[in-house]
Amino acid sequence: MDRECVSLLPRVCEVLAASGSSLPDDTSLEKLLDWFTEVTKAGTSLLESCPCLLEFISSVVRNTTLDPSILSFTLRLTGLVAVTEDAFTVLQQSSVLDLVFNLQHWQEAGLWEDPCIRIGWIQGLRTMMQHPKALGFFVQADFLKPLLQLQTDKSLFVASAANQMLAHVLLSCQSVSSVESNGVDEEGEDVGRSSGSIADLEYPAITVETNQDYAAVVTAISECLKKSLVPRKNSQLHQSLQILKLLALLLAQTRAPLWEKLLQMVADSVDELLAAGYSQLVLPLMDVILAAHSSCDANRRVTDQRVSRLLSFMLNIRKPADLIQAAAAFLRRGRHDLVHTAQSARVLLLPLDIITGLNLLTTTADEQQFSMVEQLKNKTSCISMICVCLTNTPQITLTAADCLPCPPVLIVTAVLSLLRLCSGDFSSSSSSSSSCRDVSRNIIGSSKVQKCALEALIALSGSPGVEVKLPEVVTLLVQYLDNPHSDPTVLHKSYQALVRWMSVCSDLSSITDQHRQDLLQVATKRSCDIRWEVRDSTVEFLGRLAGVSVVQTTAEEVSDASVALLGGCCFTTPLLRAALQDPESYVRASAISALAQTLAASWQQGAALTQEHTEIVNQLLEVLSRDTEGFARRAVVRYFIAWLSSRSSHSSPPPLASSSLLMPSVRSVLSRGSADLDWEVKVHTLELAELLLHEAFSGQRGYMKGNPTQTHPYAVIPDTLHTRTHNEEDVVGELNSLVQWGVVSVLLSGLVDCDRPVALRACRLLMTLREVVCPLSLGALDATAAMAMVAKVTCELPGCGWAREIRKMLATKAKDAERGCSVGEVVDCDDCGEAGQEAASVGGQTPCVSVCEVLRSLDLDERLDVLTRSSDHVHNSPFSLLQDILTASSAHSQPDTQQEVIVDCY
Amino acid sequence: MKLYCLSGHPTLPCNVLKFKSTTIMLDCGLDTTSVLNFLPLPLVHSPRLSKLPGWVSKDGTINLEKELKDCAGRVFVDSQPEFCLPERELLDLSTIDVILISNYHCMMALPYITEHTGFTGTVYATEPTLQIGRLLMEEVVNFMERVPKAQSATCWKNKEIQRMLPGPLKDAVDVWTWKRCYSMQEVNSALSKVQLVGYSQKVELFGAVQVSPLSSGYSLGSSNWIIQSHHEKVSYVSGSSLLTTHPQPMDQSSLKNSDVLILTGLTQMPTANPDGMLGEFCSNLAMTIRAGGNVLVPCYSSGVIYDLLECLYQFIESASLGTTPFYFISPVANSSLEFSQIFAEWLCHNKQTKVYLPEPPFPHAELIQTNKLKHYPSIHGDFSSEFRQPCVVFTGHPSLRFGDVVHFMELWGKSSLNTIIFTEPDFSYLDALAPYQPLAMKCVYCPIDTRLNFHQVSKLLKEVQPLHVVCPEQYTQPPLTQSHRSDLMLELQPPPMPYRRCSVLNLPFRRRYERVYILPELANSLVPSEIKPGVSVATVSAVVHSKDNKHTLQSVPKPPPVAPSKKRKRVMDEPPVVMTPKPLLSGAVPLEAFLATLQKHGITEVKVEETADGHILHLQAEDTLIQLEEDGTHIVCDNNEPLRTTLRDLVLRFLQKL
């Protein structure tokens, strides 16, 4: 613990114990508690390092006139202090503990009514209960009864905390008992099941009497669960809900004897609850049963009969909506039970079977079918049930083939048929009965169902044997894209589905020319849509499609899906270029990244430069310098990053054609991007600079890609980094070109940027550069000797903006160092002090400095240290918090001093 | 109450309501789909259309070379296009008292009804309806008169011949009633009978009923009508919209508590949502222009075009169409664009507020100012010199049979770069395009119909809860092409009463009450007596005076003093004999007390028998029966008048007299 803080703490305690009303803000106590928790977690005993806390607790707890928030804080603090056995003993001996957790004490003071006292009491106990002594204290003080009462407290927070606490108590008792009985008959049972913190604690041997006490606690809790599980009237549903939550928690965590006992105790009540058929309780009940079900194996190695029976009951509920929910819950959680999985799958497929009339299920109980049809006739419940079914269809197809009532391809057919019904197309529907038609009309035009169905279609794309559906899927999706009434989100999902199916079914030989033509038509139309969201999705789609590689026709030629479906660049590029003029910045940004994706192939193949290419680059540079929105400008920089990296990833030397355009434009991107107002543009620009650095120095000694400070000092440097031998001439050449491209200026300007992420990144890159060109390890004189040529490489420092900042930094450094020693050697500029600067500016000449000198003089390491810390690190420290509390109290005690205390946000 | 249905077209209705001695015509829509059977009228000589082969039946027996032409595989009538009029034989049109017009599309048959039929009544319409209706009529007349056709084809209408013709001419109905377009003179005469009304203004018709228009939200000045007497209310809903476009929003609450609601003018495109169609319109337009083609929009000169222009106003920039010229060509283009700006009080709230800024309510003013939108009366004159391609042209008529649009079809039809976008829902686009086939031009159908759809109308009816709904039969079943779409029909409880052309419906509700006024002096003379708490009754003797469907009770005139005049020989009607009316009785005879009274009068042997409605008292000695029932007392007493009188008086003692 910080010594400064320890010294402040006694005064803070005094302040808090005196009055709570003068706190700087209502989160200070929480912050204080957080700090204490952190300290405790770090292994420091609170009581040892801050003995004043004991006095604080005992004085506060006796003063019931204090603010309840202070009292609640004290309750929780006591729990935290007593988390170690030693401290607990000290507290108990000083009889503080008895008083703090004495219910009567709080009730008599009339404070128990305040929920913050109740929750403080629970949380204090909960924190403390990490060792058997605490558990013993809990049992002896008979806190179980009030705790059970608190479980149905009118404050939700209190009730939930009580629930957690009860689970904690029960699990603690279990650990204690199992520790005692361990090694006798349940050897090895614990392996892999030590969940929760309590299991990690080591308990000393427990005497038999106490063990009986624990058994009594367990019995009392389970009795209570049993008793209050079934609601006597509707208003008690909330209570049942709480108990069910607790039960689910317990059944998932408890082990054999207790698990058995719990299940035995509540089984009848659960039965009764099931029979009562409360729709609100279906999901929590399912949670309980599934918790029991999934811990069955661990506990019994075979599925318990009772659990299995309960599960069967749930999967046969009469109310269709509840049934669907239960089946969906089962499918999400318990996959290893084949019988019930098959049953759940059938339940979830039933509505699809009814609506599409596709005979997904060979047989269904008439009664179930009838009630389902009746329920589906109601529009609201129809839509919600269908959506639940659709959301879970991918889960169904994931199940083992012998559990599936029908092959996945039939499910895809059903989803397609459903999508057609949604758009009012009944031509393919095979259901003829009027009741089915009544059901189908509920989903016409429902974009919610459409979205769910499209998502299901996306997820189903990977199922075995569904490739044959590709032409049908494409036809339907194109229809959806063409439909004037499709919602923008539906269109977006349709595009996603199309891309997904293209990428999964890489063989496009089944796609006809008609498909292509329709898609072409629809993409052109949608790129002119009146809604920007649609234009955005379309542009995005064009880009994504270019990234999907497919096999076209029988020739086995691999190309990208954009070429295969839309004829590639000659179609997409004009559309995307038109989108560069879009009034909506998101669309412009998407168009730029889509252009990058579309052109990536030609970059990689080193295709020759075209007129169009040049025009695009000019257009993009125009966007970078003119566009008013950051999104588009960021995308431009990313475009060049993609271009540059795809070029450098190419093994053969870049063809002149492409490079002749790329490098000059990168130069302008660097200069424009680093002068941008948007910090993200600047960060991207630095990324571009990093690529250039990497290209120049990869393989050079000292060059490490990425963040140098992140690598471990003893890490083994991969051999590849040493392949190229150090060659000073190479370094000089590369450094010169970096200076020419403006990389060094970008890095330097980034370093003094007011946005921290920019400065941080620039600083790291500069350090990387320094390691290559003039490592500090060589020492100043050695370096100059060894790299005399490198040292002569200079860069310009114009007299404005960032350069002025850099020069100031250099000048400060020069003043600090001995005069005439370090920075005096600036080439072409005798002195970087104020006088020299002005002279240079007046003279109109741009002064140049040695790159090496700058790198060595800038104190990059120190700067990195400052930049890595968050800007509020000073104000967020515990010390600052304690000071705040003190200041606030003094301001409070002298109200005439009109000084307002400004408190930091947490 | 009766409803005579003169038109079978659900969106161009023409019905006559007979209600309380008034005869009210509700709309007079003109079914113009008949013009699709005629050849287009080109503005400029068209070699293609002038060289079409005449039609001769296969066996050569019928030769109608002059009248019918074979064009693009279909037979068309080569004559001035004709319209299908509302039924004129079902009822004598001269007996119509008033015509209520709901919107400018539903008045196009007005000259056929008011002229040459002996019609002497009044037509009621709002001001925008009248003015824009006049423009539309003027436009049609202008389109027709610009290119007169010398001869009129009539032979093909012969029943025997028509039977032999190829479809769809063979199946055309009531061809004998089809008539050529009216003249401007007839239009002026018809419109001179229009009397203007404002929303919610109450117009008394002969004191019998009151009619009042309500905003229907469909077009400028469009209205639904309430026709009500003191005790009955009939609502006429025609062409209403709940969308927030330019007109004032629909007044729904005033439709509540109707006895009968006549529902017409629902959307013709129930599956096409106007928003989606508008989006489709814009994207297809932009797509064509970007590819260097022209866009042709056949449309009416008022209505949806305002919304289209407004939508394009916002879209132009985003689709980078800033430099593309938009042309609006119609003989009434200028008036239509300008009229729309001056009907401020008929516009939706947000457009109304612009007027106070002051700013033109519709943004097409700005389009005109910035020269993005230009309007011309016809393709002749200025237009030809300023015409620049690629461009967008809005022009009529949407049937593609007459108007400037014919010229553009001939001009642009051959290039696949150009696109025709149909936005008016009144005509089947395939039929409209039939005489222009084969066509290379792209064709896009995005009908924009803002009228109520079935979903909206069922919601509306649930809210206003009329006792009975009357509607065209088309609304009671799903559309023929989508027979499974049970959501595209009206499902009501009780089911709506369907009508078709020439139906006469007896509306299923009886008039049960009539309001009668009582003169103050007569009211003063009444002596009410309370028969039970809160209910007083008095008898009135008066003379009913009925005039202008208003009924008044007046005091009975005193018998005139015996006229001393001896000059008049004519026997005068005896003045009505004024008899004092017998008092009315009320109350019940209490059994116990009555028996006691009988005993007092010496009747002791009474056998009382209980019946379902009361009691029967058998006076055994007198052999007389007294039936005491809830609503009557009978004394059955043969040949003993004194006893009967005594008994009667005894009964009367227990009853209250008025």
mmCIF file with all atom_site columns, C-alpha atoms in Angstrom, chain B residues 353-460:
data_model
loop_
_atom_site.group_PDB
_atom_site.id
_atom_site.type_symbol
_atom_site.label_atom_id
_atom_site.label_alt_id
_atom_site.label_comp_id
_atom_site.label_asym_id
_atom_site.label_entity_id
_atom_site.label_seq_id
_atom_site.pdbx_PDB_ins_code
_atom_site.Cartn_x
_atom_site.Cartn_y
_atom_site.Cartn_z
_atom_site.occupancy
_atom_site.B_iso_or_equiv
_atom_site.pdbx_formal_charge
_atom_site.auth_seq_id
_atom_site.auth_comp_id
_atom_site.auth_asym_id
_atom_site.auth_atom_id
_atom_site.pdbx_PDB_model_num
ATOM 1   C CA . THR B 1 353 ? -46.982 26.908 -42.019 1.00 0.00 ? 353 THR B CA 1
ATOM 2   C CA . LYS B 1 354 ? -44.599 27.590 -44.885 1.00 0.00 ? 354 LYS B CA 1
ATOM 3   C CA . VAL B 1 355 ? -47.075 30.033 -46.314 1.00 0.00 ? 355 VAL B CA 1
ATOM 4   C CA . TYR B 1 356 ? -46.639 32.277 -43.293 1.00 0.00 ? 356 TYR B CA 1
ATOM 5   C CA . LEU B 1 357 ? -42.842 32.398 -43.632 1.00 0.00 ? 357 LEU B CA 1
ATOM 6   C CA . PRO B 1 358 ? -43.610 33.224 -46.510 1.00 0.00 ? 358 PRO B CA 1
ATOM 7   C CA . GLU B 1 359 ? -42.376 30.399 -48.661 1.00 0.00 ? 359 GLU B CA 1
ATOM 8   C CA . PRO B 1 360 ? -44.090 28.440 -51.410 1.00 0.00 ? 360 PRO B CA 1
ATOM 9   C CA . PRO B 1 361 ? -45.541 25.304 -49.821 1.00 0.00 ? 361 PRO B CA 1
ATOM 10  C CA . PHE B 1 362 ? -44.326 22.995 -52.586 1.00 0.00 ? 362 PHE B CA 1
ATOM 11  C CA . PRO B 1 363 ? -40.636 22.816 -53.446 1.00 0.00 ? 363 PRO B CA 1
ATOM 12  C CA . HIS B 1 364 ? -41.390 22.627 -57.174 1.00 0.00 ? 364 HIS B CA 1
ATOM 13  C CA . ALA B 1 365 ? -41.402 26.428 -57.071 1.00 0.00 ? 365 ALA B CA 1
ATOM 14  C CA . GLU B 1 366 ? -37.702 26.283 -56.334 1.00 0.00 ? 366 GLU B CA 1
ATOM 15  C CA . LEU B 1 367 ? -37.116 23.715 -59.052 1.00 0.00 ? 367 LEU B CA 1
ATOM 16  C CA . ILE B 1 368 ? -38.737 26.100 -61.504 1.00 0.00 ? 368 ILE B CA 1
ATOM 17  C CA . GLN B 1 369 ? -36.768 29.062 -60.212 1.00 0.00 ? 369 GLN B CA 1
ATOM 18  C CA . THR B 1 370 ? -33.478 27.263 -60.567 1.00 0.00 ? 370 THR B CA 1
ATOM 19  C CA . ASN B 1 371 ? -34.485 26.114 -64.044 1.00 0.00 ? 371 ASN B CA 1
ATOM 20  C CA . LYS B 1 372 ? -34.296 22.482 -63.106 1.00 0.00 ? 372 LYS B CA 1
ATOM 21  C CA . LEU B 1 373 ? -37.983 22.019 -63.870 1.00 0.00 ? 373 LEU B CA 1
ATOM 22  C CA . LYS B 1 374 ? -39.453 23.580 -66.979 1.00 0.00 ? 374 LYS B CA 1
ATOM 23  C CA . HIS B 1 375 ? -43.057 23.411 -68.058 1.00 0.00 ? 375 HIS B CA 1
ATOM 24  C CA . TYR B 1 376 ? -44.613 23.797 -71.469 1.00 0.00 ? 376 TYR B CA 1
ATOM 25  C CA . PRO B 1 377 ? -48.181 23.624 -72.753 1.00 0.00 ? 377 PRO B CA 1
ATOM 26  C CA . SER B 1 378 ? -47.192 21.256 -75.549 1.00 0.00 ? 378 SER B CA 1
ATOM 27  C CA . ILE B 1 379 ? -44.258 19.847 -77.476 1.00 0.00 ? 379 ILE B CA 1
ATOM 28  C CA . HIS B 1 380 ? -44.767 22.493 -80.090 1.00 0.00 ? 380 HIS B CA 1
ATOM 29  C CA . GLY B 1 381 ? -43.295 25.938 -79.646 1.00 0.00 ? 381 GLY B CA 1
ATOM 30  C CA . ASP B 1 382 ? -40.674 26.795 -77.056 1.00 0.00 ? 382 ASP B CA 1
ATOM 31  C CA . PHE B 1 383 ? -40.168 23.265 -75.918 1.00 0.00 ? 383 PHE B CA 1
ATOM 32  C CA . SER B 1 384 ? -38.716 22.045 -79.190 1.00 0.00 ? 384 SER B CA 1
ATOM 33  C CA . SER B 1 385 ? -36.041 24.713 -79.138 1.00 0.00 ? 385 SER B CA 1
ATOM 34  C CA . GLU B 1 386 ? -35.019 24.169 -75.505 1.00 0.00 ? 386 GLU B CA 1
ATOM 35  C CA . PHE B 1 387 ? -35.258 20.394 -75.426 1.00 0.00 ? 387 PHE B CA 1
ATOM 36  C CA . ARG B 1 388 ? -32.042 18.817 -74.130 1.00 0.00 ? 388 ARG B CA 1
ATOM 37  C CA . GLN B 1 389 ? -31.291 15.131 -73.619 1.00 0.00 ? 389 GLN B CA 1
ATOM 38  C CA . PRO B 1 390 ? -30.928 13.090 -71.429 1.00 0.00 ? 390 PRO B CA 1
ATOM 39  C CA . CYS B 1 391 ? -33.942 14.394 -69.577 1.00 0.00 ? 391 CYS B CA 1
ATOM 40  C CA . VAL B 1 392 ? -37.011 13.461 -67.595 1.00 0.00 ? 392 VAL B CA 1
ATOM 41  C CA . VAL B 1 393 ? -40.432 14.227 -69.090 1.00 0.00 ? 393 VAL B CA 1
ATOM 42  C CA . PHE B 1 394 ? -43.686 14.254 -67.161 1.00 0.00 ? 394 PHE B CA 1
ATOM 43  C CA . THR B 1 395 ? -46.643 14.315 -69.477 1.00 0.00 ? 395 THR B CA 1
ATOM 44  C CA . GLY B 1 396 ? -50.132 12.882 -70.074 1.00 0.00 ? 396 GLY B CA 1
ATOM 45  C CA . HIS B 1 397 ? -52.255 11.040 -70.757 1.00 0.00 ? 397 HIS B CA 1
ATOM 46  C CA . PRO B 1 398 ? -51.364 7.944  -68.659 1.00 0.00 ? 398 PRO B CA 1
ATOM 47  C CA . SER B 1 399 ? -53.380 5.720  -71.029 1.00 0.00 ? 399 SER B CA 1
ATOM 48  C CA . LEU B 1 400 ? -50.798 6.510  -73.737 1.00 0.00 ? 400 LEU B CA 1
ATOM 49  C CA . ARG B 1 401 ? -53.655 6.950  -76.231 1.00 0.00 ? 401 ARG B CA 1
ATOM 50  C CA . PHE B 1 402 ? -53.708 10.726 -76.522 1.00 0.00 ? 402 PHE B CA 1
ATOM 51  C CA . GLY B 1 403 ? -51.720 13.728 -75.330 1.00 0.00 ? 403 GLY B CA 1
ATOM 52  C CA . ASP B 1 404 ? -48.055 14.590 -75.756 1.00 0.00 ? 404 ASP B CA 1
ATOM 53  C CA . VAL B 1 405 ? -46.950 11.291 -74.324 1.00 0.00 ? 405 VAL B CA 1
ATOM 54  C CA . VAL B 1 406 ? -47.799 9.601  -77.645 1.00 0.00 ? 406 VAL B CA 1
ATOM 55  C CA . HIS B 1 407 ? -45.090 11.623 -79.324 1.00 0.00 ? 407 HIS B CA 1
ATOM 56  C CA . PHE B 1 408 ? -42.440 10.623 -76.794 1.00 0.00 ? 408 PHE B CA 1
ATOM 57  C CA . MET B 1 409 ? -43.387 6.985  -77.114 1.00 0.00 ? 409 MET B CA 1
ATOM 58  C CA . GLU B 1 410 ? -42.775 7.171  -80.835 1.00 0.00 ? 410 GLU B CA 1
ATOM 59  C CA . LEU B 1 411 ? -39.568 9.145  -80.284 1.00 0.00 ? 411 LEU B CA 1
ATOM 60  C CA . TRP B 1 412 ? -37.913 7.132  -77.511 1.00 0.00 ? 412 TRP B CA 1
ATOM 61  C CA . GLY B 1 413 ? -39.481 3.705  -77.807 1.00 0.00 ? 413 GLY B CA 1
ATOM 62  C CA . LYS B 1 414 ? -36.753 2.322  -80.022 1.00 0.00 ? 414 LYS B CA 1
ATOM 63  C CA . SER B 1 415 ? -33.831 2.806  -77.660 1.00 0.00 ? 415 SER B CA 1
ATOM 64  C CA . SER B 1 416 ? -33.139 0.497  -74.751 1.00 0.00 ? 416 SER B CA 1
ATOM 65  C CA . LEU B 1 417 ? -31.353 3.322  -72.969 1.00 0.00 ? 417 LEU B CA 1
ATOM 66  C CA . ASN B 1 418 ? -34.670 5.066  -72.324 1.00 0.00 ? 418 ASN B CA 1
ATOM 67  C CA . THR B 1 419 ? -37.148 4.135  -69.639 1.00 0.00 ? 419 THR B CA 1
ATOM 68  C CA . ILE B 1 420 ? -40.857 4.688  -69.237 1.00 0.00 ? 420 ILE B CA 1
ATOM 69  C CA . ILE B 1 421 ? -41.963 4.719  -65.605 1.00 0.00 ? 421 ILE B CA 1
ATOM 70  C CA . PHE B 1 422 ? -45.669 4.249  -64.916 1.00 0.00 ? 422 PHE B CA 1
ATOM 71  C CA . THR B 1 423 ? -46.809 5.855  -61.701 1.00 0.00 ? 423 THR B CA 1
ATOM 72  C CA . GLU B 1 424 ? -50.575 6.165  -62.239 1.00 0.00 ? 424 GLU B CA 1
ATOM 73  C CA . PRO B 1 425 ? -52.468 3.094  -61.120 1.00 0.00 ? 425 PRO B CA 1
ATOM 74  C CA . ASP B 1 426 ? -55.527 3.548  -63.339 1.00 0.00 ? 426 ASP B CA 1
ATOM 75  C CA . PHE B 1 427 ? -54.355 1.647  -66.406 1.00 0.00 ? 427 PHE B CA 1
ATOM 76  C CA . SER B 1 428 ? -52.777 -1.718 -66.935 1.00 0.00 ? 428 SER B CA 1
ATOM 77  C CA . TYR B 1 429 ? -49.318 -0.842 -68.219 1.00 0.00 ? 429 TYR B CA 1
ATOM 78  C CA . LEU B 1 430 ? -49.205 -3.827 -70.534 1.00 0.00 ? 430 LEU B CA 1
ATOM 79  C CA . ASP B 1 431 ? -52.440 -2.764 -72.215 1.00 0.00 ? 431 ASP B CA 1
ATOM 80  C CA . ALA B 1 432 ? -51.241 0.820  -72.377 1.00 0.00 ? 432 ALA B CA 1
ATOM 81  C CA . LEU B 1 433 ? -48.064 -0.284 -74.167 1.00 0.00 ? 433 LEU B CA 1
ATOM 82  C CA . ALA B 1 434 ? -49.807 -2.716 -76.521 1.00 0.00 ? 434 ALA B CA 1
ATOM 83  C CA . PRO B 1 435 ? -49.957 -0.522 -79.663 1.00 0.00 ? 435 PRO B CA 1
ATOM 84  C CA . TYR B 1 436 ? -46.283 0.441  -79.295 1.00 0.00 ? 436 TYR B CA 1
ATOM 85  C CA . GLN B 1 437 ? -44.878 -3.060 -79.411 1.00 0.00 ? 437 GLN B CA 1
ATOM 86  C CA . PRO B 1 438 ? -42.223 -4.138 -80.105 1.00 0.00 ? 438 PRO B CA 1
ATOM 87  C CA . LEU B 1 439 ? -40.610 -1.755 -77.696 1.00 0.00 ? 439 LEU B CA 1
ATOM 88  C CA . ALA B 1 440 ? -36.905 -1.559 -76.908 1.00 0.00 ? 440 ALA B CA 1
ATOM 89  C CA . MET B 1 441 ? -37.404 1.053  -74.222 1.00 0.00 ? 441 MET B CA 1
ATOM 90  C CA . LYS B 1 442 ? -37.184 -0.231 -70.630 1.00 0.00 ? 442 LYS B CA 1
ATOM 91  C CA . CYS B 1 443 ? -40.462 -0.231 -68.814 1.00 0.00 ? 443 CYS B CA 1
ATOM 92  C CA . VAL B 1 444 ? -40.884 0.143  -65.072 1.00 0.00 ? 444 VAL B CA 1
ATOM 93  C CA . TYR B 1 445 ? -44.207 -0.156 -63.301 1.00 0.00 ? 445 TYR B CA 1
ATOM 94  C CA . CYS B 1 446 ? -44.355 1.551  -59.949 1.00 0.00 ? 446 CYS B CA 1
ATOM 95  C CA . PRO B 1 447 ? -47.946 2.553  -59.421 1.00 0.00 ? 447 PRO B CA 1
ATOM 96  C CA . ILE B 1 448 ? -48.333 5.032  -56.589 1.00 0.00 ? 448 ILE B CA 1
ATOM 97  C CA . ASP B 1 449 ? -51.760 4.834  -55.043 1.00 0.00 ? 449 ASP B CA 1
ATOM 98  C CA . THR B 1 450 ? -52.004 6.540  -51.699 1.00 0.00 ? 450 THR B CA 1
ATOM 99  C CA . ARG B 1 451 ? -55.614 5.557  -51.031 1.00 0.00 ? 451 ARG B CA 1
ATOM 100 C CA . LEU B 1 452 ? -56.487 3.364  -48.067 1.00 0.00 ? 452 LEU B CA 1
ATOM 101 C CA . ASN B 1 453 ? -55.373 -0.255 -48.187 1.00 0.00 ? 453 ASN B CA 1
ATOM 102 C CA . PHE B 1 454 ? -57.288 -3.144 -46.639 1.00 0.00 ? 454 PHE B CA 1
ATOM 103 C CA . HIS B 1 455 ? -55.244 -3.127 -43.511 1.00 0.00 ? 455 HIS B CA 1
ATOM 104 C CA . GLN B 1 456 ? -55.856 0.575  -42.929 1.00 0.00 ? 456 GLN B CA 1
ATOM 105 C CA . VAL B 1 457 ? -59.520 0.366  -43.774 1.00 0.00 ? 457 VAL B CA 1
ATOM 106 C CA . SER B 1 458 ? -60.198 -2.472 -41.361 1.00 0.00 ? 458 SER B CA 1
ATOM 107 C CA . LYS B 1 459 ? -58.493 -0.468 -38.661 1.00 0.00 ? 459 LYS B CA 1
ATOM 108 C CA . LEU B 1 460 ? -60.558 2.570  -39.596 1.00 0.00 ? 460 LEU B CA 1
#
